[in-house]
Amino acid sequence: MSRGQRIIAAAFCVLCLFGLSRAAASQQREELYFVAVETMVLPLSGDTMPFWDDGYLYISGDIFTGNVRDTTGISRAKIQNSMLIYRGDRCLLFQKDVPYAKDPEERTYSPGLICRGDNFFVPAYIVADYFDMLYSTTDVEHGKLVWLRSDSFVMTERAFAKAATFQLNTAYQEYVAALEAIPEPAPEEPPAPSVPDTPPDKPPPNTEKPVTPPDKPVTSSSPNTDKPVTPPDEPVTPEPPPEPEPPPEPKTVYLCLRGGDVTASLLDVLDRYGLFATVFCDEAFLSGNGDLLRRMAATGYRIGLYVPSGAPETVLERLEACNLLLLRTTMEKTRLAFVDGADEEVSRAVWNAGFLCPRPALGSADTPLRTSRQAAALLDAVSQQPEAFSLWLGGTVSRSGLNTFLSDALEIGHAFRPWTETTPY
Amino acid sequence: MRRRKKQHRKFPLRPILVGVIVLLLALIAWELAQRRLYPERFRDWSRVIAYVPLDDRTDNLEDVAYAAEASGWEIVMPPRDWFRTALDGQPRNENGTPYGNREALFQWVRDMGRAGCQTFILSLDQLFSGGLVHSRSVRETWPLTFSKRATMGEIEAFRKYVLPVAKNPRNRLYLFDSLARLSPTVGYRGIGEAEYYALREYGMVPRPVLPDKDLTLQHVFSLYPYAGDRHTPAEHALEKERFRDALTPELLEMYLGVRRRKLTLTDEVLSEIQAYDNVQLLIGVDDSSNRENIQYNELRYLRTRIGDDVSSGIAVMAGLDSLARLFVGRIAQEAYDYRVRASVRYVGGTEEKHSSEFDLYTLEDVVKLHLDFFRAEQVDEKDAELQFLVMTAPENPEQSGAYIEELVSTLERNLALHIPTVLNEASNNAYGDALEQELLKRVPFAALVAYAGKYDQANVTGAAFAMGFSRYLYLRCDASGGLDADAAQVRQMANSMALTEYILHTRDPLNAYLKSLNLDTGNIPPDTPYRTQIPRKLSELFAPECQKVCGNLRNTELLCGLSPWATRKIESVSIRDYLFPWNRTFELSFTVDVSLEEP
């Protein structure tokens, strides 16, 4: 193959991949996204429907009005090119074209808002985490349900989706009726393309029609009609039903977390499910979070030490210093340690000093778990693992991300345990 | 050829080699497994106590660890999850149970022995039943399962895992157990206040008193169900109908089964340890009374088996929460082999009475018991090297002010004259704020050898004497622990003082607040919507009390040497991170930060 042919072939491959990704994006946008807040299922609307962008789920800021505002206490104020979402003295300021939100203490939260016409969409995970709420996405009959609720809500996602079936169906029927009321496009107008020209993650304002009900198939020539168009002379051959995928095998996951700013809220999530983890804490965390350490020790969590690697003597000194801090707070020392970046010599020295280090089969310091998508990806990775293994969530973990991951994982039947002295992984 | 074949049969080298390699691999694997579990074997054990606590309350954790550290010892415990108790509705342990992991604990004891540890304080309630609270709900023999092929009863496990440690004469084992209380714990296994009080009343019904010659386990058990006339079922002797109604046959069977099991286990352990000079056993009795109730024959039976020599280290003691600490003092006494010449001065005038219905002995009896236990020589004040000042409830309440003045001025005098002094405030809070205010205002607590001021008199006396003897013996005979031991002494003192303040000033208003939220103060649900408000309220109420305590200790001189009299300045002390270890207001734990002047 000549060099020119190779370039053409490569370009073709790139185009194919691009086309595939656009098709996938298009497919994704065709799903309906219901929104529920606490126990309320909100009316379905194309204008305010959640969507995914760059791995983040966005919800309309306009939902924080009326009943939602009264129930959650969270309000929104739109001021020209910005939106303020607030409850009491806590508020998040989103500004158009600014890739992050800010709170009154000038802390930033990225990504920022996305404008679609007059509608401002904000990342669900930021709002949920900031206002101590949980959010999840769950498969329901006509699409997906995005559910925001306070973290004291005890019902699981599945149970709520089941209980809300009537409300969801009502919202769906009202939505379909509203669509049917939209006048048919004039015959001379060209049909709307199934793959829009605009990039999939930034569709033009108010032109997106992501809302075709799945049981009303759409052809490329008439996206919004309720009758499928098929060539008259072509025999209809029903496709064989797809073979059901075998359910994923339940695993035992030994869960390791790193102590950090959000540890308290992560413990809340674990408590909700009656689960424990081993939390590896560095010197700064051990110095400044006595209350959390006491809580962990008193309620059954396992505490480990987290130190960066270095010369063996330095690592051992740091471990000893950390253990003393732990002892002062919880009256116990630990032998569980995570030495970040340890080479063989350091590992041996740590082992000889009596410490035990996890050997996580999955996860790293860069494994994020903030969004539903990341939770789904992690869940897929879990299913590829052996029957029992250690999972190290050393990256940025949000309450919502952990909650979604655990909820779905428990649904499958995975079991979670803390990593301990006797865990052989 | 024939000959070679014959040789081959004679010397089957290959199978032998394979066998040796397999054996070596197995040994390496075993070695690695041991190191993975208990690599502490590579440390110096001479000043280490392996400790299996009764449970994870402050009495059994902070109080014991501080007492040991302040006397130059270090406590090593198994992971907390293995001995933690969870009340109903609270998060359970990793293995899904609300009680301790007995199998893991037995193995831990054995392996600590193998690792080289020489000193053990072990709670039998924890080893046999997964903790004190759960021991009150197990009514039959409860086998332990170590593996598929190794299931055994409690005593068999004791023989297999604990007694081998005692076989090494260098090792010393200090065991503590409890006599079944008059009633089980509220908030565990469905026991509510109605059941608690009904069972307590049932237990208190006078039982027939067995003559000495008939004191056998079978006779004791056979009289459990009957009132004093030996015929009337004890429940029929209850006057209040509401108590009778609460006592279902199942509840009574559970209650009596628990008593039978606990007493049988204690009896069997006494038999097992008879042959060992290096094993001691204390049996604690709390929430009791000295009347002829269901415990009466049990206690008499145990006394006939044990004898009266408390100094042997095998004894029935009043109080349960201080037993581990008593052994810390006992370990110091045996390590230094020193008999302290001590005097006791009572202030208040009621040392010959029972201070509450929960006390088995009079205060004077309790003090005598503890002095004997520590092999102390009771002498006149002028000959004493250590003085115990014991505050009793006022004989004449109108003279309370005078008693307070007598106590405080005696303390001032002792400190001025450099007389090592232990303050045992055993008045059961009979003086309210007045005593506490005078003490905090006029007495620098850091200059005392020990102070205990909470609980009923049996436990407070145990705490004061354990702290007092362990610290005094350390100062008198060793004092090599330096800053660490001194800092632990400040923590111990601050802990004891702050807990007294908590009981005096914080707990009642906090309980009132929780009740206003319709919460059970004895078991706060972990998912209560008020979980952020409760710590805030606790902090609001308790922080000022902590300030008082820290204010008394800060910038004062800590007693850190006796010959010559030496002190060290406490530069700072603070108390933070308050927590209810069992999510109930009865106990509180917190962190004490201390900074001492460098030598």
Coordinates of N, CA and C in Angstrom, one line a residue, chain A residues 234-395:
Chain A
E234 N -42.3 -3.8 0.2 CA -41.2 -4.7 0.9 C -41.9 -5.5 1.9
P235 N -41.6 -6.8 1.9 CA -42.2 -7.6 3.0 C -41.6 -7.3 4.3
V236 N -42.5 -7.3 5.3 CA -42.0 -7.0 6.6 C -41.5 -8.3 7.3
T237 N -40.3 -8.4 7.6 CA -39.8 -9.6 8.2 C -39.4 -9.3 9.7
P238 N -40.1 -9.8 10.6 CA -39.8 -9.4 12.0 C -38.4 -9.9 12.3
E239 N -37.6 -9.0 13.0 CA -36.3 -9.3 13.4 C -36.3 -10.3 14.6
P240 N -35.4 -11.2 14.6 CA -35.5 -12.1 15.8 C -35.1 -11.3 17.0
P241 N -35.8 -11.7 18.1 CA -35.5 -10.9 19.4 C -34.1 -11.1 19.8
P242 N -33.4 -10.0 20.2 CA -32.0 -10.1 20.6 C -31.9 -11.1 21.8
E243 N -30.8 -11.8 21.8 CA -30.6 -12.7 22.9 C -30.3 -11.9 24.2
P244 N -31.0 -12.3 25.3 CA -30.8 -11.5 26.5 C -29.3 -11.7 27.0
E245 N -28.7 -10.6 27.4 CA -27.4 -10.8 27.9 C -27.4 -11.5 29.3
P246 N -26.4 -12.4 29.5 CA -26.4 -13.0 30.8 C -26.1 -12.0 31.9
P247 N -26.8 -12.2 33.0 CA -26.6 -11.2 34.1 C -25.1 -11.3 34.6
P248 N -24.6 -10.1 34.9 CA -23.2 -10.1 35.4 C -23.1 -10.9 36.7
E249 N -21.9 -11.6 36.8 CA -21.7 -12.4 38.0 C -21.4 -11.5 39.2
P250 N -22.0 -11.8 40.4 CA -21.8 -11.0 41.6 C -20.3 -11.2 42.0
K251 N -19.7 -10.1 42.4 CA -18.3 -10.1 42.9 C -18.3 -9.6 44.3
T252 N -17.1 -10.0 44.9 CA -16.9 -9.4 46.3 C -15.8 -8.3 46.1
V253 N -16.2 -7.1 46.4 CA -15.3 -6.0 46.2 C -14.8 -5.4 47.5
Y254 N -13.5 -5.5 47.7 CA -12.9 -4.9 48.9 C -12.6 -3.4 48.6
L255 N -13.3 -2.6 49.3 CA -13.3 -1.2 48.9 C -12.3 -0.3 49.7
C256 N -11.5 0.4 49.0 CA -10.5 1.3 49.6 C -10.7 2.7 49.1
L257 N -10.9 3.6 50.1 CA -11.1 5.0 49.7 C -9.9 5.8 50.3
R258 N -9.8 7.0 49.7 CA -8.8 7.9 50.3 C -9.5 9.0 51.1
G259 N -9.0 9.3 52.3 CA -9.6 10.3 53.1 C -9.4 11.7 52.5
G260 N -10.4 12.5 52.5 CA -10.3 13.8 51.8 C -11.5 14.7 52.2
D261 N -11.7 15.7 51.4 CA -12.7 16.8 51.8 C -14.1 16.2 51.8
V262 N -14.4 15.2 51.0 CA -15.8 14.7 50.9 C -16.0 13.4 51.7
T263 N -15.0 13.0 52.5 CA -15.1 11.7 53.2 C -16.4 11.6 54.0
A264 N -16.8 12.7 54.7 CA -18.0 12.6 55.5 C -19.2 12.3 54.7
S265 N -19.3 12.9 53.5 CA -20.5 12.6 52.7 C -20.4 11.2 52.1
L266 N -19.2 10.8 51.8 CA -19.1 9.4 51.3 C -19.5 8.4 52.4
L267 N -19.1 8.7 53.6 CA -19.5 7.8 54.7 C -21.0 7.7 54.8
D268 N -21.7 8.9 54.6 CA -23.1 8.9 54.7 C -23.7 8.0 53.7
V269 N -23.1 8.0 52.5 CA -23.6 7.1 51.4 C -23.4 5.6 51.8
L270 N -22.2 5.3 52.3 CA -22.0 3.9 52.7 C -22.9 3.5 53.8
D271 N -23.1 4.4 54.8 CA -24.0 4.1 55.9 C -25.4 3.8 55.4
R272 N -25.9 4.5 54.4 CA -27.2 4.3 53.8 C -27.4 2.8 53.4
Y273 N -26.3 2.3 52.8 CA -26.4 0.9 52.3 C -25.9 -0.1 53.3
G274 N -25.5 0.4 54.5 CA -25.0 -0.5 55.5 C -23.6 -1.1 55.1
L275 N -22.8 -0.4 54.4 CA -21.5 -0.9 53.9 C -20.4 -0.3 54.6
F276 N -19.2 -0.9 54.6 CA -18.0 -0.4 55.2 C -16.9 -0.3 54.1
A277 N -16.0 0.5 54.3 CA -14.8 0.6 53.5 C -13.6 0.8 54.3
T278 N -12.4 0.7 53.7 CA -11.2 1.0 54.4 C -10.8 2.4 53.9
V279 N -10.6 3.3 54.8 CA -10.3 4.7 54.4 C -8.8 5.0 54.7
F280 N -8.1 5.3 53.7 CA -6.6 5.5 53.9 C -6.4 7.0 54.0
C281 N -5.8 7.4 55.1 CA -5.7 8.8 55.5 C -4.3 9.3 55.6
D282 N -4.1 10.5 55.0 CA -2.7 11.0 55.1 C -2.6 11.9 56.4
E283 N -1.4 12.4 56.6 CA -1.1 13.1 57.8 C -2.0 14.3 58.0
A284 N -2.2 15.0 56.9 CA -3.0 16.2 57.0 C -4.5 15.8 57.4
F285 N -5.0 14.8 56.9 CA -6.3 14.3 57.2 C -6.4 13.9 58.6
L286 N -5.4 13.1 59.0 CA -5.4 12.6 60.4 C -5.3 13.8 61.4
S287 N -4.6 14.8 61.0 CA -4.4 16.0 62.0 C -5.7 16.8 62.1
G288 N -6.5 16.8 61.0 CA -7.6 17.8 61.0 C -9.0 17.2 61.1
N289 N -9.1 15.9 61.2 CA -10.4 15.3 61.1 C -10.7 14.3 62.2
G290 N -10.4 14.7 63.4 CA -10.6 13.8 64.5 C -12.0 13.3 64.7
D291 N -12.9 14.2 64.4 CA -14.3 13.8 64.5 C -14.7 12.7 63.6
L292 N -14.2 12.8 62.3 CA -14.5 11.8 61.3 C -13.8 10.5 61.7
L293 N -12.5 10.6 62.1 CA -11.8 9.4 62.5 C -12.5 8.6 63.6
R294 N -13.0 9.4 64.6 CA -13.7 8.8 65.7 C -14.9 8.1 65.2
R295 N -15.6 8.8 64.3 CA -16.9 8.3 63.8 C -16.6 6.9 63.0
M296 N -15.5 7.0 62.2 CA -15.2 5.8 61.4 C -14.8 4.6 62.4
A297 N -14.0 4.9 63.4 CA -13.6 3.9 64.3 C -14.7 3.3 65.1
A298 N -15.6 4.2 65.5 CA -16.8 3.8 66.3 C -17.8 3.1 65.5
T299 N -17.9 3.2 64.2 CA -19.0 2.7 63.5 C -18.6 1.5 62.6
G300 N -17.4 1.1 62.7 CA -17.0 -0.2 62.0 C -16.2 0.0 60.7
Y301 N -15.8 1.2 60.4 CA -14.9 1.4 59.2 C -13.5 1.0 59.6
R302 N -12.7 0.7 58.6 CA -11.3 0.4 58.9 C -10.5 1.6 58.4
I303 N -9.5 2.0 59.2 CA -8.7 3.1 58.9 C -7.3 2.7 58.5
G304 N -6.8 3.1 57.4 CA -5.4 2.9 57.0 C -4.7 4.2 56.9
L305 N -3.4 4.1 56.7 CA -2.5 5.2 56.5 C -2.1 5.4 55.1
Y306 N -2.0 6.7 54.7 CA -1.7 7.0 53.3 C -0.4 7.9 53.3
V307 N 0.7 7.4 52.8 CA 1.9 8.2 52.7 C 2.5 8.1 51.3
P308 N 3.1 9.2 50.9 CA 3.8 9.1 49.6 C 5.1 8.3 49.8
S309 N 5.6 7.8 48.7 CA 6.8 7.0 48.8 C 8.0 8.0 49.0
G310 N 9.1 7.4 49.3 CA 10.4 8.1 49.5 C 11.4 7.1 50.0
A311 N 12.4 7.6 50.7 CA 13.4 6.7 51.2 C 12.7 5.8 52.3
P312 N 13.1 4.5 52.4 CA 12.4 3.6 53.3 C 12.3 4.2 54.7
E313 N 13.4 4.8 55.2 CA 13.4 5.3 56.6 C 12.4 6.4 56.7
T314 N 12.3 7.3 55.7 CA 11.4 8.4 55.7 C 9.9 7.9 55.7
V315 N 9.7 6.9 54.9 CA 8.3 6.3 54.8 C 7.9 5.7 56.1
L316 N 8.8 5.0 56.8 CA 8.5 4.4 58.0 C 8.3 5.5 59.1
E317 N 9.1 6.5 59.1 CA 8.9 7.6 60.1 C 7.5 8.2 59.9
R318 N 7.2 8.4 58.6 CA 5.8 9.0 58.3 C 4.7 8.1 58.8
L319 N 4.9 6.8 58.5 CA 3.8 5.9 59.0 C 3.7 5.9 60.5
E320 N 4.8 6.0 61.2 CA 4.8 6.0 62.6 C 4.1 7.3 63.1
A321 N 4.5 8.4 62.5 CA 3.9 9.7 62.9 C 2.4 9.7 62.6
C322 N 2.0 9.1 61.5 CA 0.5 9.0 61.2 C -0.2 8.1 62.2
N323 N 0.5 7.0 62.6 CA -0.1 6.1 63.5 C -0.3 6.7 64.9
L324 N 0.7 7.6 65.3 CA 0.5 8.3 66.6 C -0.7 9.2 66.5
L325 N -0.8 9.9 65.4 CA -2.0 10.8 65.3 C -3.3 10.0 65.4
L326 N -3.3 8.8 64.8 CA -4.5 8.0 64.8 C -4.7 7.5 66.2
L327 N -3.7 7.1 66.9 CA -3.8 6.6 68.3 C -4.4 7.7 69.2
R328 N -3.9 8.9 69.0 CA -4.4 10.0 69.9 C -5.9 10.2 69.7
T329 N -6.4 9.9 68.5 CA -7.8 10.2 68.3 C -8.7 9.0 68.5
T330 N -8.2 7.8 68.1 CA -9.1 6.7 68.1 C -8.7 5.6 69.1
M331 N -7.6 5.8 69.8 CA -7.0 4.9 70.8 C -6.6 3.6 70.1
E332 N -6.4 3.6 68.8 CA -5.8 2.4 68.2 C -4.9 2.8 67.1
K333 N -3.9 1.9 66.9 CA -3.0 2.1 65.7 C -3.5 1.1 64.6
T334 N -3.0 1.3 63.4 CA -3.4 0.5 62.3 C -2.2 -0.1 61.7
R335 N -2.4 -1.3 61.0 CA -1.3 -1.9 60.3 C -1.6 -1.8 58.8
L336 N -2.7 -1.1 58.4 CA -3.0 -1.0 57.0 C -2.4 0.3 56.5
A337 N -1.7 0.1 55.4 CA -1.1 1.3 54.8 C -1.1 1.3 53.3
F338 N -1.1 2.5 52.7 CA -1.0 2.6 51.3 C 0.2 3.6 51.0
V339 N 1.2 3.0 50.5 CA 2.4 3.9 50.2 C 2.4 4.2 48.7
D340 N 2.0 5.4 48.4 CA 1.8 5.8 47.0 C 3.2 5.8 46.2
G341 N 3.2 5.0 45.2 CA 4.4 5.0 44.4 C 5.6 4.2 45.0
A342 N 5.3 3.3 45.8 CA 6.4 2.5 46.5 C 7.1 1.6 45.5
D343 N 8.4 1.6 45.6 CA 9.1 0.6 44.8 C 9.3 -0.7 45.6
E344 N 10.0 -1.6 45.1 CA 10.2 -2.9 45.8 C 10.9 -2.7 47.1
E345 N 11.9 -1.9 47.2 CA 12.6 -1.7 48.4 C 11.7 -1.1 49.5
V346 N 11.0 -0.1 49.1 CA 10.1 0.5 50.1 C 9.0 -0.5 50.6
S347 N 8.5 -1.2 49.6 CA 7.4 -2.1 49.9 C 7.9 -3.2 50.9
R348 N 9.2 -3.6 50.7 CA 9.7 -4.6 51.6 C 9.9 -4.0 53.0
A349 N 10.4 -2.8 53.0 CA 10.7 -2.2 54.3 C 9.4 -2.0 55.1
V350 N 8.3 -1.6 54.4 CA 7.0 -1.4 55.0 C 6.5 -2.7 55.5
W351 N 6.6 -3.7 54.7 CA 6.2 -5.1 55.1 C 6.9 -5.6 56.3
N352 N 8.2 -5.4 56.3 CA 9.0 -5.9 57.4 C 8.7 -5.1 58.7
A353 N 8.2 -3.9 58.6 CA 7.9 -3.1 59.8 C 6.5 -3.5 60.3
G354 N 5.9 -4.4 59.6 CA 4.6 -4.9 60.1 C 3.3 -4.4 59.4
F355 N 3.5 -3.5 58.4 CA 2.4 -2.9 57.7 C 1.9 -3.8 56.6
L356 N 0.6 -3.7 56.3 CA 0.1 -4.5 55.2 C -0.5 -3.5 54.1
C357 N -0.2 -3.7 52.9 CA -0.6 -2.7 51.8 C -1.5 -3.5 50.9
P358 N -2.6 -2.8 50.5 CA -3.5 -3.4 49.5 C -2.9 -3.5 48.1
R359 N -3.3 -4.5 47.4 CA -2.9 -4.7 46.0 C -4.1 -4.6 45.1
P360 N -4.6 -3.4 44.9 CA -5.9 -3.2 44.2 C -5.8 -3.7 42.8
A361 N -6.7 -4.5 42.4 CA -6.8 -5.0 41.0 C -7.4 -3.9 40.1
L362 N -8.2 -3.1 40.7 CA -8.9 -2.1 39.9 C -8.8 -0.7 40.6
G363 N -8.8 0.3 39.8 CA -8.8 1.7 40.3 C -7.4 2.2 40.5
S364 N -7.3 3.5 40.6 CA -6.0 4.2 40.8 C -6.3 5.5 41.5
A365 N -5.2 6.3 41.6 CA -5.3 7.6 42.2 C -6.1 8.5 41.2
D366 N -6.2 8.1 39.9 CA -6.8 8.9 38.9 C -8.2 8.5 38.6
T367 N -8.7 7.4 39.3 CA -10.0 6.9 39.0 C -11.1 7.9 39.5
P368 N -11.8 8.6 38.6 CA -12.8 9.5 39.1 C -14.1 8.8 39.3
L369 N -14.9 9.2 40.2 CA -16.3 8.6 40.3 C -17.2 9.8 40.8
R370 N -17.5 10.6 39.8 CA -18.3 11.8 40.1 C -19.7 11.7 39.4
T371 N -19.7 11.1 38.2 CA -20.9 11.2 37.5 C -21.5 9.8 37.3
S372 N -22.8 9.8 36.8 CA -23.4 8.5 36.5 C -22.7 7.7 35.5
R373 N -22.1 8.5 34.5 CA -21.4 7.8 33.4 C -20.2 7.1 34.0
Q374 N -19.5 7.8 34.8 CA -18.3 7.2 35.4 C -18.6 6.0 36.3
A375 N -19.8 6.1 37.0 CA -20.2 5.0 37.8 C -20.5 3.8 36.9
A376 N -21.1 4.1 35.7 CA -21.5 3.0 34.8 C -20.2 2.3 34.3
A377 N -19.2 3.2 34.0 CA -18.0 2.7 33.4 C -17.2 1.8 34.5
L378 N -17.3 2.3 35.7 CA -16.6 1.5 36.8 C -17.3 0.2 37.0
L379 N -18.6 0.2 36.9 CA -19.4 -1.0 37.1 C -19.1 -2.0 36.0
D380 N -18.9 -1.5 34.8 CA -18.5 -2.4 33.7 C -17.1 -3.0 34.0
A381 N -16.2 -2.2 34.5 CA -14.9 -2.7 34.9 C -14.9 -3.7 36.0
V382 N -15.8 -3.5 36.9 CA -16.0 -4.4 38.0 C -16.4 -5.8 37.5
S383 N -17.3 -5.8 36.5 CA -17.7 -7.1 36.0 C -16.6 -7.8 35.2
Q384 N -15.6 -7.1 34.9 CA -14.5 -7.8 34.2 C -13.5 -8.4 35.2
Q385 N -13.7 -8.2 36.5 CA -12.7 -8.6 37.5 C -13.0 -10.0 38.0
P386 N -12.0 -10.6 38.6 CA -12.2 -11.9 39.2 C -13.3 -11.9 40.3
E387 N -13.5 -13.0 40.8 CA -14.7 -13.1 41.8 C -14.5 -12.2 43.0
A388 N -13.3 -12.0 43.5 CA -13.1 -11.1 44.6 C -11.8 -10.3 44.3
F389 N -11.8 -9.0 44.6 CA -10.7 -8.2 44.3 C -10.8 -6.9 45.1
S390 N -9.7 -6.2 45.2 CA -9.7 -4.9 45.8 C -9.9 -3.7 44.8
L391 N -10.7 -2.8 45.3 CA -10.9 -1.6 44.4 C -10.4 -0.4 45.1
W392 N -9.5 0.4 44.5 CA -8.9 1.6 45.1 C -9.5 2.8 44.4
L393 N -10.3 3.5 45.2 CA -10.9 4.7 44.7 C -10.1 5.9 45.2
G394 N -9.0 6.1 44.6 CA -8.1 7.1 45.2 C -8.2 8.5 44.5
G395 N -9.1 8.5 43.5 CA -9.3 9.8 42.7 C -10.4 10.6 43.3

